[in-house]
mmCIF file with all atom_site columns, C-alpha atoms in Angstrom:
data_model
loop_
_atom_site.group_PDB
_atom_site.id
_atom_site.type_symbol
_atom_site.label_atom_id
_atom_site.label_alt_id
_atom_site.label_comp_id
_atom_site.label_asym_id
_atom_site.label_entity_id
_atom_site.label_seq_id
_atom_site.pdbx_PDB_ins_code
_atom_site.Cartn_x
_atom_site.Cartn_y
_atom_site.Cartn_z
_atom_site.occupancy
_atom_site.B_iso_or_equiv
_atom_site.pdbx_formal_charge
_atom_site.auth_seq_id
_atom_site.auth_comp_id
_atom_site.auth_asym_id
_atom_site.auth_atom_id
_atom_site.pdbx_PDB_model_num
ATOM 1   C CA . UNK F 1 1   ? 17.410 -3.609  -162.650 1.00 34.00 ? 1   UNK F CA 1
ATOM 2   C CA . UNK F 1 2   ? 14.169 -2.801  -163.907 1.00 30.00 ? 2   UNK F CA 1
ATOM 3   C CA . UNK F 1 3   ? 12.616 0.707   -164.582 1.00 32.00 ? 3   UNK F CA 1
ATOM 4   C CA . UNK F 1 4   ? 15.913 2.061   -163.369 1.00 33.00 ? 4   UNK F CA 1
ATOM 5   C CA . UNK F 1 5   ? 16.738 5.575   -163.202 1.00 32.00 ? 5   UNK F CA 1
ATOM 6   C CA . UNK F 1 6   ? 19.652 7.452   -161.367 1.00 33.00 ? 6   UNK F CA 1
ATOM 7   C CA . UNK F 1 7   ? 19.828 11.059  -160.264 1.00 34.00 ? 7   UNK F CA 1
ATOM 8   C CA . UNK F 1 8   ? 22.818 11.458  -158.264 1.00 35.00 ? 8   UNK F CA 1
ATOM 9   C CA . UNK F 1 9   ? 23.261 14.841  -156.635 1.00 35.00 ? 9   UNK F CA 1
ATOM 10  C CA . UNK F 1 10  ? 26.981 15.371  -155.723 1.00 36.00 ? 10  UNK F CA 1
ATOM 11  C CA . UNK F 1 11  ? 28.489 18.329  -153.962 1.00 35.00 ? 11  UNK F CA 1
ATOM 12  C CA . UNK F 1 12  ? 32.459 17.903  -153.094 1.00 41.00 ? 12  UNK F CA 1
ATOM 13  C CA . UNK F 1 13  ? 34.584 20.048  -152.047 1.00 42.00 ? 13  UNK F CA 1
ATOM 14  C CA . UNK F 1 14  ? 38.338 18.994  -152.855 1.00 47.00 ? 14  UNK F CA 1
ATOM 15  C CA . UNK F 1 15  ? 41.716 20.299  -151.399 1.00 48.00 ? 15  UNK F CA 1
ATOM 16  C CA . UNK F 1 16  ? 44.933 19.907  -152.957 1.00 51.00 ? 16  UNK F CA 1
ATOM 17  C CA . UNK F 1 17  ? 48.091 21.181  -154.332 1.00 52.00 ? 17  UNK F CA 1
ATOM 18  C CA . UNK F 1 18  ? 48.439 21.780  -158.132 1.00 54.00 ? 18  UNK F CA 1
ATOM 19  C CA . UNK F 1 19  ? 51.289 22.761  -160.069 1.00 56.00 ? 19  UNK F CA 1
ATOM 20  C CA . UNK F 1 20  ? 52.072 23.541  -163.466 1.00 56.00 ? 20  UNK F CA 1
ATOM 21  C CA . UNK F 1 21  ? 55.721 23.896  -166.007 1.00 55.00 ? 21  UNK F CA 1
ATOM 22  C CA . UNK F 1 22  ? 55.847 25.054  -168.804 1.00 50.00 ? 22  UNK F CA 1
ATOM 23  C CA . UNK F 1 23  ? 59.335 23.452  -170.648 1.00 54.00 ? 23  UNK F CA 1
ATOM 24  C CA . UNK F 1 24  ? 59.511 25.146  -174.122 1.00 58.00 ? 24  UNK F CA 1
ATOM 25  C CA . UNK F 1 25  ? 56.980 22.923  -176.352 1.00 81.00 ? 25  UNK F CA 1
ATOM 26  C CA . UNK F 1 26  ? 56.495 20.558  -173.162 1.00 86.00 ? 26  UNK F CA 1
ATOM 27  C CA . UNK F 1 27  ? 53.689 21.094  -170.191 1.00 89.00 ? 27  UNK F CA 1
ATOM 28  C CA . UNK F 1 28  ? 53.528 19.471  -167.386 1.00 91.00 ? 28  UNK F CA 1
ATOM 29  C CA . UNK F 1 29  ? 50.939 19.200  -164.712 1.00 92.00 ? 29  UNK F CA 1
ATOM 30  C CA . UNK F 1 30  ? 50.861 17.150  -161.469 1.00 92.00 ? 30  UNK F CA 1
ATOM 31  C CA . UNK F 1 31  ? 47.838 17.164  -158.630 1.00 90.00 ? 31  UNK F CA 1
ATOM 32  C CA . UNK F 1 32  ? 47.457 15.441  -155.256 1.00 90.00 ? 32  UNK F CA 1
ATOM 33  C CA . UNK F 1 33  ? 43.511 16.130  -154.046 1.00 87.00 ? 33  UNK F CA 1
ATOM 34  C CA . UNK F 1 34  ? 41.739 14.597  -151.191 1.00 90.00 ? 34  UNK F CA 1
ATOM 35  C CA . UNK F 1 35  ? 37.952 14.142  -151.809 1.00 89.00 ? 35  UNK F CA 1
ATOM 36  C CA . UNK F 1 36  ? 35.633 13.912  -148.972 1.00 90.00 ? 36  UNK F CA 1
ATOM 37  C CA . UNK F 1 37  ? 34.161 10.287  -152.201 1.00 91.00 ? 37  UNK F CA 1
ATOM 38  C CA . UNK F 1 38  ? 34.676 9.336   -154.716 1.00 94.00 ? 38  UNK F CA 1
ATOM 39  C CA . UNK F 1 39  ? 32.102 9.400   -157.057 1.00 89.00 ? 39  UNK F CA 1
ATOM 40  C CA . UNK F 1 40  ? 31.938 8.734   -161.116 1.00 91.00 ? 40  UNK F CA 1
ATOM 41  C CA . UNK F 1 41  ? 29.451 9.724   -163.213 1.00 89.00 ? 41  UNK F CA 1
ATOM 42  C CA . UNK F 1 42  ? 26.733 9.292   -160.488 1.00 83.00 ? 42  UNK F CA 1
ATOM 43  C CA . UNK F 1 43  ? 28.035 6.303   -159.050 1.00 87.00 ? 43  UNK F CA 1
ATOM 44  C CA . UNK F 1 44  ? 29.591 6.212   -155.677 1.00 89.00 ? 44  UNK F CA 1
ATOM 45  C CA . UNK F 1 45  ? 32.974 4.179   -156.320 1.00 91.00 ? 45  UNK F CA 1
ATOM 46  C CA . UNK F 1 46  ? 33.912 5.218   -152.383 1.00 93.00 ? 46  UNK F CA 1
ATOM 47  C CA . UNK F 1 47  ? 31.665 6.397   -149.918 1.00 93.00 ? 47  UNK F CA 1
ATOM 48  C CA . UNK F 1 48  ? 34.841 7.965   -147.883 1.00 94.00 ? 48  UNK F CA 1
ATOM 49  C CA . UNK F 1 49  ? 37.886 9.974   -148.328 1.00 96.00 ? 49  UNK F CA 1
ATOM 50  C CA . UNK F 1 50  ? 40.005 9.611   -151.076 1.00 97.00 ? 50  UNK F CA 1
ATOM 51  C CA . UNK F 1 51  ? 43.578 10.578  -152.476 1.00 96.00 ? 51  UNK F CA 1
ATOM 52  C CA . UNK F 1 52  ? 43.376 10.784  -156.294 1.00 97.00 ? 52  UNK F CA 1
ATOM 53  C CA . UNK F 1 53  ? 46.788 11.642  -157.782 1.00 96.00 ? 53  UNK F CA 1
ATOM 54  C CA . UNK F 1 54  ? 47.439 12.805  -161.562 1.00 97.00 ? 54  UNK F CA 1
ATOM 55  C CA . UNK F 1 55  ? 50.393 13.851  -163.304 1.00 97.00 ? 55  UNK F CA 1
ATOM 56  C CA . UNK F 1 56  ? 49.982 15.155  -166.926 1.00 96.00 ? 56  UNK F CA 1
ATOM 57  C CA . UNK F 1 57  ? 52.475 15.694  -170.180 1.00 95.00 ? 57  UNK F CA 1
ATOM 58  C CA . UNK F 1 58  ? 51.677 18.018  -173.110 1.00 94.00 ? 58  UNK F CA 1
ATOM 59  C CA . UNK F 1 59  ? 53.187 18.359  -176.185 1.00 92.00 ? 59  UNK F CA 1
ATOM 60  C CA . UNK F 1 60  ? 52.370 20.420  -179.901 1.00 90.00 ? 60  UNK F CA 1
ATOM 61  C CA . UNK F 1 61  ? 48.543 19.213  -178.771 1.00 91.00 ? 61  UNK F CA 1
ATOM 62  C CA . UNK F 1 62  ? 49.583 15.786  -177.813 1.00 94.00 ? 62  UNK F CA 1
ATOM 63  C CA . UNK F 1 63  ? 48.665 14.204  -173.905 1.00 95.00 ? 63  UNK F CA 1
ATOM 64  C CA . UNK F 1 64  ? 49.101 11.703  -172.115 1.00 97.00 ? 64  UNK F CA 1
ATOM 65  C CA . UNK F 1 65  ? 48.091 11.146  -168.537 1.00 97.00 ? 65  UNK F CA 1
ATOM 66  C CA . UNK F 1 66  ? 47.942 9.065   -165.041 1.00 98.00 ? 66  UNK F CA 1
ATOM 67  C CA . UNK F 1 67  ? 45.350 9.377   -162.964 1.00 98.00 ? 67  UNK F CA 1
ATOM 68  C CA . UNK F 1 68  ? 44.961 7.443   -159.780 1.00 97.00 ? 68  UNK F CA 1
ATOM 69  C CA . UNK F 1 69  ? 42.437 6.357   -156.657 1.00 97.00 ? 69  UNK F CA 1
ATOM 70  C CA . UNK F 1 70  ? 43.679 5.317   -153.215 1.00 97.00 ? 70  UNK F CA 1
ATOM 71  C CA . UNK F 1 71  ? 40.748 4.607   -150.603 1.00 96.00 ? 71  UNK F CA 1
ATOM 72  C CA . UNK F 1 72  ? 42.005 6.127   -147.859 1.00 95.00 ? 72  UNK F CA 1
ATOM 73  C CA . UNK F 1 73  ? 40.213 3.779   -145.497 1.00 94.00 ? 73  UNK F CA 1
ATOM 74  C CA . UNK F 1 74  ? 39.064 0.320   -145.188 1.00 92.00 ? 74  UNK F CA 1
ATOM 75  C CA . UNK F 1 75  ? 35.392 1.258   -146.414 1.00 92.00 ? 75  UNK F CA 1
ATOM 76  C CA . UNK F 1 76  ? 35.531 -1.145  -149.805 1.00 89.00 ? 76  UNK F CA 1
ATOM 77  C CA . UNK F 1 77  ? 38.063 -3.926  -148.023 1.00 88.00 ? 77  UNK F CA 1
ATOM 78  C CA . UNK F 1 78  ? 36.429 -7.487  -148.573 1.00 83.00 ? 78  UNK F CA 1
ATOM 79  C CA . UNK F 1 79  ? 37.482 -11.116 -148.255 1.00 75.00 ? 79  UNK F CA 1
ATOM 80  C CA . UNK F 1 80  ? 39.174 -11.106 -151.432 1.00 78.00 ? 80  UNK F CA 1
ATOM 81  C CA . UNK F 1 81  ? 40.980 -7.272  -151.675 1.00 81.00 ? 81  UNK F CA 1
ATOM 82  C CA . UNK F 1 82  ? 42.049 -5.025  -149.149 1.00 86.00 ? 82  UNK F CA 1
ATOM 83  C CA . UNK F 1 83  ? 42.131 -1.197  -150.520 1.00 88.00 ? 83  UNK F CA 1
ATOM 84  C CA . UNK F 1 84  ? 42.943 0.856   -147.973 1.00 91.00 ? 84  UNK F CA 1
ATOM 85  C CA . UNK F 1 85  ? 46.215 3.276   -149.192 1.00 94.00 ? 85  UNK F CA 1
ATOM 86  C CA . UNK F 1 86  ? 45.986 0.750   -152.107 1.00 92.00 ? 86  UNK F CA 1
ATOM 87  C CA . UNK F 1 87  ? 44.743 2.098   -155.469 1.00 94.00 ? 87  UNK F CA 1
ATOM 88  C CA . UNK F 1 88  ? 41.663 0.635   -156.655 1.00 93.00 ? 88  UNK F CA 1
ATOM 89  C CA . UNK F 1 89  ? 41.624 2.564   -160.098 1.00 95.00 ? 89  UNK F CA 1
ATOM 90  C CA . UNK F 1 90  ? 44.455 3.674   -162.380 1.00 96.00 ? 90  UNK F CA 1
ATOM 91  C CA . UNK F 1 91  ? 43.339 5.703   -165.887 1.00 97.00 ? 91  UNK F CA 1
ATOM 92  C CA . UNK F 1 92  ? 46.049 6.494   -168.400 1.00 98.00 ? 92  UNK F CA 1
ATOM 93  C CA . UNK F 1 93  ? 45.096 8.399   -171.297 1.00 98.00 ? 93  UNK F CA 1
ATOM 94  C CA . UNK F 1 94  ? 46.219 9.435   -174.663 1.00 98.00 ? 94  UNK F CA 1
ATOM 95  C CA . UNK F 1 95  ? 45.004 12.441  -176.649 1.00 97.00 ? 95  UNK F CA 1
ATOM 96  C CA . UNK F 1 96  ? 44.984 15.728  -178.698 1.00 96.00 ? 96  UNK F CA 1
ATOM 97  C CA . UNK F 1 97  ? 43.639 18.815  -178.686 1.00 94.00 ? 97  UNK F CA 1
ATOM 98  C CA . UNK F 1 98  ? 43.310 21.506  -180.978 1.00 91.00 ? 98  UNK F CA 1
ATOM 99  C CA . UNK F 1 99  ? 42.391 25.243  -180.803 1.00 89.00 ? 99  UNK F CA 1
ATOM 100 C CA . UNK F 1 100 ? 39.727 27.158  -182.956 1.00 89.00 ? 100 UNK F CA 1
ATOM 101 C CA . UNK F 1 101 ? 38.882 30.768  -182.740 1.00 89.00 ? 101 UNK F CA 1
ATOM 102 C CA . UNK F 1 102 ? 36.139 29.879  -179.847 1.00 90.00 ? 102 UNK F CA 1
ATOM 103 C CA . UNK F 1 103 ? 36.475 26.659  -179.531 1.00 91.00 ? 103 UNK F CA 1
ATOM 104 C CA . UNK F 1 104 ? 38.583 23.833  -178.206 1.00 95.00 ? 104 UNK F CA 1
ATOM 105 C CA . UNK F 1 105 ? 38.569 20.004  -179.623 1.00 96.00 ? 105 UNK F CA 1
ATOM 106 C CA . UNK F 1 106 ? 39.656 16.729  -178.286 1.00 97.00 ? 106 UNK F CA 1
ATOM 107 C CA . UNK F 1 107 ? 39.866 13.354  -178.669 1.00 98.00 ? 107 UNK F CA 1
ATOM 108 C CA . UNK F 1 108 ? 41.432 10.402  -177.384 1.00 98.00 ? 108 UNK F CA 1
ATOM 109 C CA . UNK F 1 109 ? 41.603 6.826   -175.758 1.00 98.00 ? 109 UNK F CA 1
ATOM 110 C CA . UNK F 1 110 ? 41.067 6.271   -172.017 1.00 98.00 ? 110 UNK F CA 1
ATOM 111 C CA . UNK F 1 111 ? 42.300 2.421   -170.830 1.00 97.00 ? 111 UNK F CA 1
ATOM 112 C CA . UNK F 1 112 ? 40.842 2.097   -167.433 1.00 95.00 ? 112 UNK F CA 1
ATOM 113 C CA . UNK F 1 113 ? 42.633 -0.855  -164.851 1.00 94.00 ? 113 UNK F CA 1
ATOM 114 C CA . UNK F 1 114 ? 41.489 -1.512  -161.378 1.00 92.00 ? 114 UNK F CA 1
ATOM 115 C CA . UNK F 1 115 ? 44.276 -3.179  -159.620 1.00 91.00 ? 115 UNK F CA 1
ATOM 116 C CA . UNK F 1 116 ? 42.864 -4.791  -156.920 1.00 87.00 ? 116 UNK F CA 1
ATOM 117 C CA . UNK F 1 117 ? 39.971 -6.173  -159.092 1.00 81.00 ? 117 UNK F CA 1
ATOM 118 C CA . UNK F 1 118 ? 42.234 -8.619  -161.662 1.00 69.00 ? 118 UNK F CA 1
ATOM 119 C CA . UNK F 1 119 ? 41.171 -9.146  -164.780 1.00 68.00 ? 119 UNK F CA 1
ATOM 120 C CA . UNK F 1 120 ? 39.006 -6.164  -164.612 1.00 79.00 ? 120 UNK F CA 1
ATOM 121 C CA . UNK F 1 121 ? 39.635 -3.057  -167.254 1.00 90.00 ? 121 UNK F CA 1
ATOM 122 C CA . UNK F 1 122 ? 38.006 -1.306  -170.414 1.00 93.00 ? 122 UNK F CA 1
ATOM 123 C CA . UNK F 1 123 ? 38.954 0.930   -172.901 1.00 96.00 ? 123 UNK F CA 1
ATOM 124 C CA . UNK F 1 124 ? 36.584 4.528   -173.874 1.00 97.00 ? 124 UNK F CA 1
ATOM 125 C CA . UNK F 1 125 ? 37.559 6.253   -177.150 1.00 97.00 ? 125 UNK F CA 1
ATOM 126 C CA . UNK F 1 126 ? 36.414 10.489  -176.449 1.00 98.00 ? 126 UNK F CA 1
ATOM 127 C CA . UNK F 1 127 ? 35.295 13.185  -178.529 1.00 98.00 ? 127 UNK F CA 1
ATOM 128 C CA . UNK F 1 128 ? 34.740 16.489  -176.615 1.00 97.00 ? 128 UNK F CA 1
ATOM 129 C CA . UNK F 1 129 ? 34.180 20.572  -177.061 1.00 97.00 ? 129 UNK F CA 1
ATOM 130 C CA . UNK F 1 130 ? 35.097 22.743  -174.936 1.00 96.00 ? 130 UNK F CA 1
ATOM 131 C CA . UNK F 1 131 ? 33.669 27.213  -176.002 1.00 96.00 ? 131 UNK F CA 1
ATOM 132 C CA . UNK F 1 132 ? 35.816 30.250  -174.417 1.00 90.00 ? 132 UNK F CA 1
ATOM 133 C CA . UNK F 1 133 ? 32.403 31.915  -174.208 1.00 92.00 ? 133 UNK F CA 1
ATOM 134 C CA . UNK F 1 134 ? 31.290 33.090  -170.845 1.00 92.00 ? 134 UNK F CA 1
ATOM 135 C CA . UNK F 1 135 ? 29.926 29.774  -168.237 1.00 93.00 ? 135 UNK F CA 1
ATOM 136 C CA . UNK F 1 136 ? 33.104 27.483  -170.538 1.00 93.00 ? 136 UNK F CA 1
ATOM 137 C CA . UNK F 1 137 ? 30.412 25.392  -172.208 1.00 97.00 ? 137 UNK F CA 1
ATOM 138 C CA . UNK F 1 138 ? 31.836 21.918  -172.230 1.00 97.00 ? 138 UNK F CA 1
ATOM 139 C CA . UNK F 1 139 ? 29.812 18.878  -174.195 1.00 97.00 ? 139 UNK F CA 1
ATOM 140 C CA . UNK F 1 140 ? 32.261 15.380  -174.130 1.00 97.00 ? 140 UNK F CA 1
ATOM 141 C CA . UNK F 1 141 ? 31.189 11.962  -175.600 1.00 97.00 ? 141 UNK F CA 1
ATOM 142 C CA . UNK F 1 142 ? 32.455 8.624   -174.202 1.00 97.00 ? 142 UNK F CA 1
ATOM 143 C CA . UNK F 1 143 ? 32.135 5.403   -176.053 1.00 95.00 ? 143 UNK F CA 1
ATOM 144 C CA . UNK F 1 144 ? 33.375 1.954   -174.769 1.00 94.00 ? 144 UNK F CA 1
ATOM 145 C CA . UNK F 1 145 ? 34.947 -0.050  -176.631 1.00 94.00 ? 145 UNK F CA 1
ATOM 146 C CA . UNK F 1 146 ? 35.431 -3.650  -174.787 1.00 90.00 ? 146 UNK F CA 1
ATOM 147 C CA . UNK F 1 147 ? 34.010 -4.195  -171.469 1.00 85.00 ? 147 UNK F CA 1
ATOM 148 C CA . UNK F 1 148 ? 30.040 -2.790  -172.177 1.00 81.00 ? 148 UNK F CA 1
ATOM 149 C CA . UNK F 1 149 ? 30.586 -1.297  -175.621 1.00 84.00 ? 149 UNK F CA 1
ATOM 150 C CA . UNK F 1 150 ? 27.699 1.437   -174.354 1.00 89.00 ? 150 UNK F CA 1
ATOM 151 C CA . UNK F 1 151 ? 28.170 5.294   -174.381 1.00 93.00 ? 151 UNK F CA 1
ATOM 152 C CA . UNK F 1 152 ? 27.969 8.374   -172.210 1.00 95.00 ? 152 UNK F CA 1
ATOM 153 C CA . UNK F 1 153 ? 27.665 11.825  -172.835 1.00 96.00 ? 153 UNK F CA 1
ATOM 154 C CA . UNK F 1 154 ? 28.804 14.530  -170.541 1.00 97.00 ? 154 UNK F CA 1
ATOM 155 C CA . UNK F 1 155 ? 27.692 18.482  -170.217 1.00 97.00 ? 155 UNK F CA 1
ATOM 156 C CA . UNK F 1 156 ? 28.550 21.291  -167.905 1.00 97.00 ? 156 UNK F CA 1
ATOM 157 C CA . UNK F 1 157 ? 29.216 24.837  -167.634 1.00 97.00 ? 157 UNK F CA 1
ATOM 158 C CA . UNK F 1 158 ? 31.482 26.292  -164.748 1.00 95.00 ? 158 UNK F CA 1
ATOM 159 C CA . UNK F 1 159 ? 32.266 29.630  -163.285 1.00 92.00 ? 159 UNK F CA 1
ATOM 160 C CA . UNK F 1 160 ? 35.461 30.481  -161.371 1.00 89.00 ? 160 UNK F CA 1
ATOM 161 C CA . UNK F 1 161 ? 35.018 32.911  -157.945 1.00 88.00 ? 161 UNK F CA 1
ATOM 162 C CA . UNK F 1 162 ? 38.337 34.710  -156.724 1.00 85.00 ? 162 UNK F CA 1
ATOM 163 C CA . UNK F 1 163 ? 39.215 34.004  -153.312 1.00 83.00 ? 163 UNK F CA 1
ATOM 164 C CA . UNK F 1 164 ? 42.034 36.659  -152.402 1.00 77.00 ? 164 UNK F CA 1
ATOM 165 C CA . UNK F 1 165 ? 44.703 37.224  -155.163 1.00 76.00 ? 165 UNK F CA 1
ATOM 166 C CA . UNK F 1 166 ? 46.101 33.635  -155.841 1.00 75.00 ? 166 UNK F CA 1
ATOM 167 C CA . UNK F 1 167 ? 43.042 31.160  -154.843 1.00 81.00 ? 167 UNK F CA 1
ATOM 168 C CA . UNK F 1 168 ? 39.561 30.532  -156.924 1.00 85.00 ? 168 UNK F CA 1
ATOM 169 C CA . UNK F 1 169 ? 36.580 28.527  -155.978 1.00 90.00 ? 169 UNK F CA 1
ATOM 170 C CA . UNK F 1 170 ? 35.452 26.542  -159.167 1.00 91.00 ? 170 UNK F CA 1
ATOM 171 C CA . UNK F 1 171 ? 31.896 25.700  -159.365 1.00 94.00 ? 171 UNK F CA 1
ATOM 172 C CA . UNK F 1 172 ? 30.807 23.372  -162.022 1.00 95.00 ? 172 UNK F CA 1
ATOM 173 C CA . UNK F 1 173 ? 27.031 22.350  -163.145 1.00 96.00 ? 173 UNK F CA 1
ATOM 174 C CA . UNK F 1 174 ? 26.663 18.891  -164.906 1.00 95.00 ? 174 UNK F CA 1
ATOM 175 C CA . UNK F 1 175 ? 24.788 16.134  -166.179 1.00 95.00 ? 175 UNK F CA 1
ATOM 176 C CA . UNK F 1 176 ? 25.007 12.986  -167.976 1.00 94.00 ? 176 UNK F CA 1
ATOM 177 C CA . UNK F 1 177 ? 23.153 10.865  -170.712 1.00 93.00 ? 177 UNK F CA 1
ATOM 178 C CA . UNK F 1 178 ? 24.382 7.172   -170.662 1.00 92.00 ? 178 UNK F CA 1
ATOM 179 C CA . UNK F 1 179 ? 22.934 4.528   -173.801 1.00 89.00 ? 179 UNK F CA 1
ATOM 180 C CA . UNK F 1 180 ? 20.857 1.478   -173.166 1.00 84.00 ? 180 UNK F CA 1
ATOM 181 C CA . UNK F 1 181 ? 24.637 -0.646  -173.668 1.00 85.00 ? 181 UNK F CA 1
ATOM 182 C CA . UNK F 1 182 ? 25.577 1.992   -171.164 1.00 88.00 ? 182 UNK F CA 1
ATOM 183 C CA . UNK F 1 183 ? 23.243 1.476   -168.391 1.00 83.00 ? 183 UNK F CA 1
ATOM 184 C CA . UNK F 1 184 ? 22.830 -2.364  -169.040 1.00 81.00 ? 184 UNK F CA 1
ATOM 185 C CA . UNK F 1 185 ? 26.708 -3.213  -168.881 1.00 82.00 ? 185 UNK F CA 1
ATOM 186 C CA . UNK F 1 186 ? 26.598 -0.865  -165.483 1.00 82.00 ? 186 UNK F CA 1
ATOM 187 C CA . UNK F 1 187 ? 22.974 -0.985  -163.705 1.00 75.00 ? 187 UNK F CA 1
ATOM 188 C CA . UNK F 1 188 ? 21.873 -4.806  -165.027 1.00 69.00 ? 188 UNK F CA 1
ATOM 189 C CA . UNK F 1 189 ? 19.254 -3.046  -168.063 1.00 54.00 ? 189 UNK F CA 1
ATOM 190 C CA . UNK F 1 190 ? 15.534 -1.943  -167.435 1.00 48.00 ? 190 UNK F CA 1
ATOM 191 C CA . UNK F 1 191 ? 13.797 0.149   -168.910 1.00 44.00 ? 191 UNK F CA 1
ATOM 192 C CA . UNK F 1 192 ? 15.157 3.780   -167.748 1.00 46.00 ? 192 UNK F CA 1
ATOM 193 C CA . UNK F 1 193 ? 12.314 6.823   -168.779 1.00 46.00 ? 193 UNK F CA 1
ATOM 194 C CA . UNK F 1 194 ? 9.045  5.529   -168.106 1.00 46.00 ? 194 UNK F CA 1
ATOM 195 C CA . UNK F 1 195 ? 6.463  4.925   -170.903 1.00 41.00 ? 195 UNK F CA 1
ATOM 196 C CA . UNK F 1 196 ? 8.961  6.055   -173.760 1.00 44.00 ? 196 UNK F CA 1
ATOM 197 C CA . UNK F 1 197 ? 10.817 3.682   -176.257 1.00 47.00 ? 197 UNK F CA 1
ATOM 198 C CA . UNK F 1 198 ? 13.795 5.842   -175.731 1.00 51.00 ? 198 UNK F CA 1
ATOM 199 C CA . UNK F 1 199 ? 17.008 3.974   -175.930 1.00 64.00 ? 199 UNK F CA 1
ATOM 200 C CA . UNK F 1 200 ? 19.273 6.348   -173.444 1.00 72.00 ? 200 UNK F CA 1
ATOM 201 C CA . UNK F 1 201 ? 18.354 8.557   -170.782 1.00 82.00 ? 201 UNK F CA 1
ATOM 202 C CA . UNK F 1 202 ? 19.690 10.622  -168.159 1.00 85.00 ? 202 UNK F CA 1
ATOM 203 C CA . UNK F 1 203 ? 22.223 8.802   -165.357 1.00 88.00 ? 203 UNK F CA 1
ATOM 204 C CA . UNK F 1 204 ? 23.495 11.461  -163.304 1.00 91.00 ? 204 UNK F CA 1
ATOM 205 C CA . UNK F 1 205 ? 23.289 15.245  -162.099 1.00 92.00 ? 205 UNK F CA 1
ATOM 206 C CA . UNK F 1 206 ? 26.066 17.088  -160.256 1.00 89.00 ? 206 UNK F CA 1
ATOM 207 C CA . UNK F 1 207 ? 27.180 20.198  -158.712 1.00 90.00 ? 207 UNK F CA 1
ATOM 208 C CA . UNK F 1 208 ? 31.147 20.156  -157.879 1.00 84.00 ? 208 UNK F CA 1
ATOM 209 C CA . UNK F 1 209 ? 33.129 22.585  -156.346 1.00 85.00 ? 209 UNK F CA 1
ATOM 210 C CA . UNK F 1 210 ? 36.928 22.773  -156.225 1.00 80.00 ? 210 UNK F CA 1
ATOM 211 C CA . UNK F 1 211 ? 39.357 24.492  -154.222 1.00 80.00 ? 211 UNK F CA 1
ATOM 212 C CA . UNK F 1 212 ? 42.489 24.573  -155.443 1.00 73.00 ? 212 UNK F CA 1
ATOM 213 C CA . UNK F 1 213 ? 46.143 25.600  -153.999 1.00 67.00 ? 213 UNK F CA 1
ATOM 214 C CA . UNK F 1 214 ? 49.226 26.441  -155.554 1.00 63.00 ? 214 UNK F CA 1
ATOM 215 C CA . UNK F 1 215 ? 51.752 26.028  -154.054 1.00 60.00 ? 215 UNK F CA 1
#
């Protein structure tokens, strides 16, 4: 698309349980939230409500993780796929983190497989930051490495309200900066900031707010 440029504006609220164990060395972490969409990086994947399942192993820094979508309706069925209760995405991801004095780092490999799309998957190696300074300052960076070979970056900053003695509303701010590979493998190319020669530019803004419950 020519002269393309995407400022997507999402506000979700999300209900779920969470739950968290903590096995010696071992952590594990499962969640079952229902979003009103589903919507990636500015992109609306499902324009109706969604189940999005995870379940999450930890070990001396080491993760590794699932991470699911189910439409929960018949919004993206076609001719060739029908989605609804079906999942149409399924992440797994392998990583580590490390702690510093104020800081947390990351990195890792993200294979991403859409089931009811064959044939269809890519692979994202991350970097990311993450300060234990007030707001939680986070700053990630996405590259692909098979399908568009483009990259993303992702920043936000969050605050947590108390809701009563065991609940929190999380409210996070964030935007993202996607490369020319980027936004040609996903929006067809164009130029994407007006009158500059700049080769990335700005894809998506966000405000997202979370409900939690644990059970």
């Amino acid at each position: 698309m020519k002269k393309l440029m995407m400022l997507a504006l999402a506000a979700v609220l999300v209900t779920g349980a969470t739950s968290a164990l903590a096995l010696g060395p071992l952590d594990a972490e499962a969640e079952l939230p229902v979003y009103s969409k589903y919507v990636w990086r500015g992109m609306v994947e499902t324009d109706d409500y969604v189940l999005q399942p995870a379940v999450g192993l930890g070990i001396l820094g080491f993760y590794a993780s699932f991470w699911g979508n189910v439409d929960m309706t018949d919004i993206n069925t076609s001719d060739f796929a029908e989605t609804e209760w079906k999942f149409t995405e399924i992440d797994w991801t392998l990583g580590y983190t490390f702690g510093l004095p104020l800081f947390e780092l990351g990195a890792g490999f993200i294979w991403y497989t859409y089931p009811q799309d064959t044939g269809t998957e890519t692979v994202e190696f991350y970097l990311g930051a993450e300060a234990s300074v007030i707001l939680s300052p986070k700053l990630y960076v996405y590259q692909d490495l098979d399908a568009f070979k483009g990259a993303y970056w992702d920043a936000s900053i969050g605050h947590g309200f108390a809701l009563g003695e065991t609940n929190q509303l999380n409210v996070t701010l964030g935007v993202g900066l996607g490369s020319e590979s980027y936004h040609g493998g996903y929006f067809g190319g164009g130029v994407f900031i007006p009158d500059t020669e700049l080769s990335a530019s700005f894809t998506d803004a966000r405000i997202v707010a979370d409900l939690p419950f644990h059970p």
